[in-house]
Every structure is written in structure tokens, then in C-alpha cells.
Amino acid sequence: MAPCPGTRHGLFGRAAKVWRLEAVSRAPILDFRRAVSFDRPAIHGEAGLPKDTLETSAALAPEVREPTAGVPVVRADAIRKSFGDNVVLDDVDLTVDAGEVLVVIGPSGSGKSTLLRCINLLEPVDSGRIFFEGREITASGVKVNQVRQQIGIVFQQFNLFPHLNVIDNLTVAARRVRKIPRATAEVRALELLRRVGLEEKARQYPHQLSGGQQQRVAIARALMMEPHVMLFDEVTSALDPELVGEVLIVMRDLARSGMTMIIVTHEMQFARDVGDILIFIDEGRIVEQGKPVDVLDQPKQERTRRFLRRSLQLAESLQELTVEEVESDEEGGKE
Ligand SMILES: Nc1ncnc2c1ncn2[C@@H]1O[C@H](COP(=O)(O)OP(=O)(O)OP(=O)(O)O)[C@@H](O)[C@H]1O
Ligand SMILES: [Mg+2]
């Protein structure tokens, strides 16, 4: 099937998403493993150093550090979180091992964003504990900023600094927080921009980029701090349908490069393709979890079935349609 041309219009916009995922799975892999690391600052990657330097060195260090065997990257143990009387997370346990991709799905208001925000220490939990690489990060005395550097997060809204160009958006935290020299930070930034297909946009400002490009910049920016895990909160939800695929490709390749990831998404096909484990959360509780294919195709709980039925209803009704019908409908719409 040819990649869908994409459209902004209602139902067919949703259809475009379904088709685009096929294009995603055929796309080449962006190799994040080869991104330049600050740990090896003498090497300037492919962004400028002579070829022989690259070939004879360990310049392109893996993005992902060696995990400690048997220790999960993230573990939540019975976490609870309320806003006033509203219990938003209710006894949530989860474990994400190194290199694993955990996908979280659930209805609006079920606590998905709050879960990510608690893991990133943007919200304190009321009770329960969160461990990051074996260390309790909900304990008192933990250096929150240090932990956050290792837990990258990307939101639905890209939150780029509008007054900074792309490369400064990427390097500002590394320069100010980690005191990395500008030249070194820019080498890594350019390498990451290349990985997300945006090296040529380095000197442009956010308003000069499409939503998909801005979101790819936001992902590259989160990778600048060499996080050990990446959290994604519905990062394609604010995008026009035709821009969703390019962001999913970047995330898929990041997963394939071995990055540990927790992804909140409504993109079920993506969840199935990229996830190792899928959690369905409702009213702050994990209702069901397992391999994505099992939970999505054979949900055990009635609540999960109802949620998936509603989510898939539209896509299923669209399966009857052909591209030609959509295109002719669009043609008609233009007249
Ligand atoms: N800072 C806050 N103060 C008060 N209530 C909040 C706050 N943040 C979230 N909530 C409430 O917590 C509940 C869960 O919100 P959350 O954003 O985690 O849901 P969600 O699953 O991410 O939903 P969506 O799919 O719409 O993004 C909601 O009832 C929300 O109103
Ligand atoms: Mg949310």
C-alpha cells in the first residue's frame, strides 16, 4: 500500500494515521547507538572530524550505558497520588528493565501523565516508592535535578524555547547545567539532529519548523543529557496526521537502538510494533498488562475490552474504505 498523502480532515485524518504506520515500518533505522557521548568529548563525531579519527576511535559511544544485570531501570512500588480528594494513582506497580519499552494506554484522566510526572519527580508521590537503577528516588535527600537529567521526558506540547534557535535549544541545558563547553555540546547536538533528520535546521527557530520537526527537535533535546530512560507523553497527539509518522519513526529507532522507554500513546499499531509490555490503566489503577499483542488482541478484562472497542471502532469502520474513495472524497470536498 502506498503511503497515505495525509489529510487534516476529521475521519480521514484518522485513517491517514492507520496507513502511515505501514510506511513507518518500512523506513530505514536511524542509529541512535552511534550518537556522540559527552563521556568522550575529544571526539567530534561525524560533524567535523577527519574520517580516520572516526574510524580509529571509540568516538561513537553507545547511547545506552551498560545496565547492571538484574536491576530494573525503573521500578514503581505501590505508588499512590491524589490531588485533593481525587485519587489519581492508586497502588501502581511497574517494572521496566534495561532496553525495554513499556507502553501505557488508558482513557483520558486515568492518570497516565501523572504517572510519568511522578517517575520524573515533577510530582511527589503520596506513598509508595520509585526506584531508578536500583536507587530509591522518592527518598528524602535525593538530588532531584541530577535524577531528572537521567530521565528524559517529552511532552505533547514540544516546549521548545521560542527565542533560541534549534542548536541552542539543544545545547543550553548541557552548557549551563553540565558546564559542557559550547563546541563539545554542539558536536553532540548536530549528531543528534542528524539522527532525527534535522541537521540542516540547526540554525532555524522553532516557529520556522513544522510540528513534527519541532517534536523531533524536542526528542533530540531530551537525548542531549544522555538519559538512561526516556518518557514520552502522547507526543504525537498534537500533530497533524501527516506529521505523526516521522515522529514515530524516530521513537521506533530509539527503541531499536536499545533505549529504555515508557511511552504513553493512543497509537495502538505503534504500541503493538514497538512495545515489549503494555499497561492499560483506568482510574489510576493498572487494569491489565502483558505483551501488547496479547492485551490488544485478547484482553482479559471487560474494562480493557470496552476501552479498546471504543478506540478501535473508528479505525475498524474505516477499514472498509479504500484510498481511492478517500481521495475522491477529498477531491469532491475541494470543489
Ligand atoms: N496538577 C493537578 N492538579 C489537580 N488535578 C490534577 C493535576 N494534574 C492532573 N490532575 C487530575 O488528575 C487526573 C489524571 O490526570 P492525568 O493528566 O494524569 O490523566 P491522563 O490519563 O494523562 O489524561 P489524558 O489522556 O487526557 O492526557 C485528572 O482527573 C486530572 O484532572
Ligand atoms: Mg495525559
Coordinates of C-alpha atoms and ligand atoms in Angstrom, one line a residue:
M1 CA 0.0 0.0 0.0
A2 CA 1.4 3.4 -0.9
P3 CA 1.9 5.8 2.0
C4 CA -1.1 7.9 2.5
P5 CA -0.8 11.5 1.3
G6 CA -2.3 12.7 4.6
T7 CA -5.1 15.0 5.3
R8 CA -6.3 17.2 8.1
H9 CA -9.9 16.3 7.7
G10 CA -11.7 14.5 10.6
L11 CA -12.3 10.9 9.9
F12 CA -9.9 10.7 7.1
G13 CA -7.2 12.2 9.2
R14 CA -7.6 9.2 11.5
A15 CA -7.4 6.9 8.5
A16 CA -4.2 8.6 7.4
K17 CA -2.6 7.6 10.7
V18 CA -3.5 4.0 10.2
W19 CA -2.0 3.9 6.8
R20 CA 1.1 5.8 7.7
L21 CA 2.1 3.2 10.2
E22 CA 2.8 0.8 7.3
A23 CA 5.2 3.4 5.9
V24 CA 6.8 3.7 9.3
S25 CA 7.6 0.0 9.5
R26 CA 9.4 0.1 6.1
A27 CA 11.5 3.2 6.9
P28 CA 15.3 3.0 7.5
I29 CA 16.6 2.8 11.0
L30 CA 18.2 5.9 12.5
D31 CA 21.0 4.5 14.6
F32 CA 21.0 6.4 17.9
R33 CA 23.6 4.0 19.3
R34 CA 26.2 5.9 17.3
A35 CA 25.5 9.3 18.8
V36 CA 28.5 11.1 20.3
S37 CA 28.7 11.0 24.1
F38 CA 29.9 13.7 26.4
D39 CA 32.0 11.0 28.1
R40 CA 34.3 11.1 25.1
P41 CA 34.4 14.8 24.4
A42 CA 37.7 14.8 22.4
I43 CA 35.9 13.1 19.6
H44 CA 33.8 15.3 17.4
G45 CA 31.7 12.6 15.6
E46 CA 30.8 12.9 12.0
A47 CA 30.0 16.6 12.4
G48 CA 33.5 17.7 11.5
L49 CA 36.4 15.5 12.4
P50 CA 38.5 13.7 9.8
K51 CA 37.2 10.3 8.7
D52 CA 40.2 8.4 10.1
T53 CA 39.6 9.8 13.5
L54 CA 36.2 8.4 13.5
E55 CA 37.3 5.0 12.2
T56 CA 40.1 4.5 14.6
S57 CA 38.4 5.6 17.8
A58 CA 35.6 4.6 20.1
A59 CA 34.1 8.0 19.3
L60 CA 30.6 7.0 18.7
A61 CA 29.8 5.6 22.1
P62 CA 26.5 3.8 22.6
E63 CA 23.6 6.0 23.6
V64 CA 22.7 3.4 26.2
R65 CA 25.1 2.5 29.0
E66 CA 25.6 -1.0 30.1
P67 CA 22.8 -1.9 32.5
T68 CA 23.5 -3.5 35.9
A69 CA 22.4 -7.1 35.4
G70 CA 19.1 -7.8 37.0
V71 CA 18.4 -4.3 38.2
P72 CA 15.4 -2.6 36.5
V73 CA 15.9 0.9 35.2
V74 CA 12.6 2.0 36.7
R75 CA 10.6 0.3 39.3
A76 CA 7.5 1.7 41.0
D77 CA 6.3 0.1 44.1
A78 CA 2.7 0.7 45.2
I79 CA 2.6 4.4 44.3
R80 CA -0.4 6.5 45.2
K81 CA -1.1 10.0 44.2
S82 CA -4.1 12.2 44.9
F83 CA -5.0 15.8 44.0
G84 CA -7.3 16.7 46.9
D85 CA -10.0 14.1 47.0
N86 CA -9.2 12.9 43.5
V87 CA -7.2 9.6 43.7
V88 CA -5.2 9.7 40.5
L89 CA -2.7 6.8 41.0
D90 CA -3.9 4.0 43.2
D91 CA -1.4 1.4 44.2
V92 CA 0.5 1.3 40.9
D93 CA 3.4 -1.1 40.5
L94 CA 5.6 -1.3 37.4
T95 CA 9.0 -2.5 36.3
V96 CA 10.9 -1.5 33.2
D97 CA 14.1 -3.4 32.5
A98 CA 17.1 -2.0 30.5
G99 CA 16.3 -1.7 26.8
E100 CA 12.6 -2.4 27.4
V101 CA 9.7 -0.4 26.0
L102 CA 6.7 -0.1 28.3
V103 CA 3.6 1.3 26.6
V104 CA 0.8 2.9 28.7
I105 CA -2.7 3.2 27.3
G106 CA -5.9 4.3 29.0
P107 CA -8.8 6.8 28.9
S108 CA -8.4 10.5 29.4
G109 CA -8.0 11.3 33.0
S110 CA -6.9 7.8 34.0
G111 CA -3.5 9.1 35.4
K112 CA -1.1 8.4 32.6
S113 CA 0.6 11.8 32.6
T114 CA 0.6 11.9 36.3
L115 CA 2.4 8.5 36.3
L116 CA 5.2 9.9 34.0
R117 CA 5.4 13.1 36.0
C118 CA 5.9 11.1 39.3
I119 CA 8.6 8.9 37.7
N120 CA 10.4 12.1 36.5
L121 CA 9.9 13.7 40.0
L122 CA 7.9 16.5 38.6
E123 CA 5.2 15.4 41.1
P124 CA 5.8 14.0 44.5
V125 CA 4.0 10.7 45.3
D126 CA 1.8 10.5 48.4
S127 CA 3.1 7.0 49.2
G128 CA 4.9 4.1 47.7
R129 CA 8.4 4.2 46.3
I130 CA 10.1 4.7 42.9
F131 CA 13.5 3.2 42.1
F132 CA 15.8 4.3 39.3
E133 CA 18.5 1.9 38.5
G134 CA 18.1 0.3 42.0
R135 CA 18.2 3.6 43.9
E136 CA 15.1 5.0 45.6
I137 CA 14.5 8.4 44.1
T138 CA 11.4 9.1 46.2
A139 CA 13.6 9.0 49.3
S140 CA 14.3 12.3 51.1
G141 CA 17.7 13.9 50.3
V142 CA 17.7 12.7 46.6
K143 CA 19.1 15.3 44.3
V144 CA 16.1 15.8 42.1
N145 CA 17.9 17.7 39.3
Q146 CA 20.5 15.1 39.0
V147 CA 17.9 12.3 38.7
R148 CA 15.9 14.3 36.1
Q149 CA 19.0 14.6 33.9
Q150 CA 18.9 10.9 33.6
I151 CA 15.2 10.6 33.0
G152 CA 14.4 12.3 29.7
I153 CA 10.8 13.4 29.2
V154 CA 9.0 14.7 26.0
F155 CA 5.5 16.1 26.2
Q156 CA 2.6 16.6 23.8
Q157 CA 3.5 20.2 23.5
F158 CA 7.1 20.5 22.4
N159 CA 8.0 23.3 24.9
L160 CA 11.0 24.5 22.8
F161 CA 12.4 27.9 23.8
P162 CA 10.9 30.1 21.1
H163 CA 13.7 32.7 21.3
L164 CA 16.5 30.2 20.8
N165 CA 17.5 28.5 17.6
V166 CA 17.4 24.8 17.3
I167 CA 21.0 24.1 18.3
D168 CA 20.8 26.5 21.2
N169 CA 17.6 24.7 22.3
L170 CA 19.6 21.5 22.4
T171 CA 22.8 22.8 24.0
V172 CA 21.5 25.3 26.6
A173 CA 21.0 22.8 29.4
A174 CA 24.2 20.9 28.7
R175 CA 26.2 24.2 28.7
R176 CA 24.5 25.7 31.8
V177 CA 23.8 22.7 33.9
R178 CA 26.6 20.3 33.0
K179 CA 29.1 23.0 32.1
I180 CA 29.9 21.3 28.8
P181 CA 31.9 23.7 26.5
R182 CA 29.8 25.1 23.7
A183 CA 31.8 23.4 21.0
T184 CA 31.5 20.0 22.5
A185 CA 27.8 20.4 23.2
E186 CA 27.3 21.5 19.6
V187 CA 29.0 18.4 18.2
R188 CA 26.7 16.2 20.1
A189 CA 23.7 18.4 19.2
L190 CA 24.5 18.2 15.5
E191 CA 24.9 14.5 15.7
L192 CA 21.6 14.1 17.4
L193 CA 19.9 16.4 14.9
R194 CA 21.3 14.3 12.1
R195 CA 19.9 11.2 13.8
V196 CA 16.4 12.8 13.8
G197 CA 16.9 14.0 10.2
L198 CA 17.1 17.7 11.1
E199 CA 20.8 18.7 10.9
E200 CA 20.1 21.3 8.3
K201 CA 17.6 23.0 10.6
A202 CA 20.2 23.7 13.3
R203 CA 20.2 27.5 12.9
Q204 CA 16.5 27.9 12.5
Y205 CA 14.0 28.9 15.1
P206 CA 11.1 26.8 16.4
H207 CA 8.5 28.9 14.6
Q208 CA 10.2 28.1 11.3
L209 CA 9.6 24.3 11.8
S210 CA 6.6 22.1 11.3
G211 CA 5.0 20.5 14.4
G212 CA 6.7 17.1 13.5
Q213 CA 10.1 18.8 13.2
Q214 CA 9.6 20.6 16.5
Q215 CA 8.8 17.4 18.2
R216 CA 11.8 15.7 16.7
V217 CA 13.9 18.6 18.0
A218 CA 12.3 18.1 21.4
I219 CA 13.3 14.4 21.4
A220 CA 16.9 15.3 20.3
R221 CA 17.0 17.9 23.1
A222 CA 15.9 15.3 25.7
L223 CA 18.7 13.0 24.4
M224 CA 21.3 15.7 24.9
M225 CA 21.6 14.9 28.6
E226 CA 22.3 11.3 27.9
P227 CA 19.3 10.0 29.7
H228 CA 19.1 6.3 30.8
V229 CA 15.4 6.2 30.2
M230 CA 13.0 8.3 28.0
L231 CA 9.4 9.1 28.9
F232 CA 7.0 10.1 26.1
D233 CA 3.6 11.6 27.0
E234 CA 1.4 11.4 23.9
V235 CA 4.0 13.1 21.8
T236 CA 2.1 12.8 18.5
S237 CA -1.3 13.8 19.8
A238 CA -1.0 17.5 18.9
L239 CA 0.4 16.8 15.4
D240 CA -1.4 16.9 12.1
P241 CA -1.9 13.3 11.0
E242 CA 0.6 13.7 8.2
L243 CA 3.4 14.5 10.7
V244 CA 2.8 11.6 13.1
G245 CA 4.8 9.1 11.1
E246 CA 8.1 11.0 11.2
V247 CA 8.0 11.2 15.0
L248 CA 7.0 7.6 15.4
I249 CA 9.9 6.6 13.2
V250 CA 12.3 8.4 15.5
M251 CA 10.8 6.8 18.6
R252 CA 10.9 3.4 17.0
D253 CA 14.5 3.7 16.1
L254 CA 15.4 5.0 19.5
A255 CA 13.7 1.8 20.9
R256 CA 15.6 -0.4 18.5
S257 CA 18.9 1.3 19.5
G258 CA 18.3 -0.1 23.0
M259 CA 16.9 2.9 24.8
T260 CA 14.7 2.1 27.8
M261 CA 11.4 3.9 27.2
I262 CA 8.0 4.5 28.8
I263 CA 5.5 5.6 26.2
V264 CA 2.0 7.0 26.8
T265 CA 0.2 6.8 23.4
H266 CA -3.1 6.3 21.6
E267 CA -1.3 4.9 18.6
M268 CA -2.2 1.2 19.0
Q269 CA -0.4 -0.1 16.0
F270 CA 2.8 1.6 17.1
A271 CA 2.3 0.2 20.6
R272 CA 2.0 -3.2 19.2
D273 CA 5.1 -2.9 17.0
V274 CA 7.4 -1.2 19.4
G275 CA 6.2 -2.1 22.9
D276 CA 7.6 -5.0 24.9
I277 CA 5.0 -4.6 27.7
L278 CA 1.7 -2.8 27.6
I279 CA -0.2 -1.5 30.6
F280 CA -3.9 -0.5 30.5
I281 CA -4.6 2.0 33.2
D282 CA -8.1 3.2 34.3
E283 CA -9.0 5.4 37.2
G284 CA -5.4 5.3 38.5
R285 CA -5.2 1.5 38.6
I286 CA -3.5 -0.9 36.3
V287 CA -6.3 -3.0 35.0
E288 CA -4.4 -5.3 32.7
Q289 CA -0.8 -5.7 31.5
G290 CA 1.1 -8.1 29.2
K291 CA 2.6 -8.3 25.8
P292 CA 1.0 -5.7 23.6
V293 CA -0.3 -8.2 21.1
D294 CA -2.0 -10.2 23.9
V295 CA -3.6 -7.3 25.7
L296 CA -4.7 -5.6 22.4
D297 CA -5.9 -8.7 20.7
Q298 CA -7.1 -10.8 23.6
P299 CA -7.9 -8.5 26.5
K300 CA -8.9 -10.5 29.6
Q301 CA -10.7 -7.7 31.4
E302 CA -14.1 -6.4 30.3
R303 CA -12.9 -2.8 31.1
T304 CA -10.0 -3.2 28.7
R305 CA -12.2 -4.7 26.0
R306 CA -14.6 -1.8 26.3
F307 CA -11.8 0.8 26.0
L308 CA -10.2 -1.0 23.0
R309 CA -13.6 -1.4 21.3
R310 CA -14.2 2.3 21.6
S311 CA -10.7 3.2 20.4
L312 CA -10.8 0.8 17.5
Q313 CA -14.3 1.5 16.4
L314 CA -13.4 4.3 14.2
A315 CA -10.4 2.6 12.6
E316 CA -12.4 -0.6 12.0
S317 CA -15.2 1.3 10.3
L318 CA -12.5 2.9 8.1
Q319 CA -11.1 -0.4 7.0
E320 CA -13.9 -0.7 4.6
L321 CA -12.7 2.4 2.8
T322 CA -10.1 2.5 0.0
V323 CA -7.6 5.2 -0.6
E324 CA -9.3 5.9 -3.9
E325 CA -12.6 6.6 -2.1
V326 CA -10.8 8.9 0.3
E327 CA -9.0 10.7 -2.5
S328 CA -12.2 11.1 -4.5
D329 CA -14.0 12.4 -1.4
E330 CA -11.2 14.9 -0.9
E331 CA -11.4 16.0 -4.5
G332 CA -15.2 16.4 -4.0
G333 CA -14.6 18.4 -0.9
K334 CA -12.3 20.9 -2.7
E335 CA -15.0 21.8 -5.2
Ligands
LIG1 N1 -1.8 19.4 38.9 C1 -3.0 18.9 39.0 N2 -3.9 19.4 40.0 C2 -5.1 18.8 40.2 N3 -5.6 17.8 39.5 C3 -4.8 17.2 38.5 C4 -3.5 17.8 38.3 N4 -2.9 17.0 37.3 C5 -3.8 16.1 36.9 N5 -4.9 16.2 37.7 C6 -6.1 15.4 37.6 O1 -5.6 14.0 37.7 C7 -6.4 13.2 36.9 C8 -5.4 12.4 36.0 O2 -4.8 13.4 35.1 P1 -3.8 12.9 34.0 O3 -3.3 14.2 33.3 O4 -2.7 12.1 34.7 O5 -4.6 12.0 33.1 P2 -4.2 11.4 31.7 O6 -4.5 9.9 31.8 O7 -2.9 11.8 31.3 O8 -5.3 12.0 30.7 P3 -5.2 12.5 29.2 O9 -5.3 11.2 28.4 O10 -6.4 13.4 29.0 O11 -3.9 13.2 29.0 C9 -7.4 14.0 36.2 O12 -8.6 13.9 36.9 C10 -6.8 15.4 36.3 O13 -7.8 16.4 36.3
MG2 MG -2.1 13.0 29.8

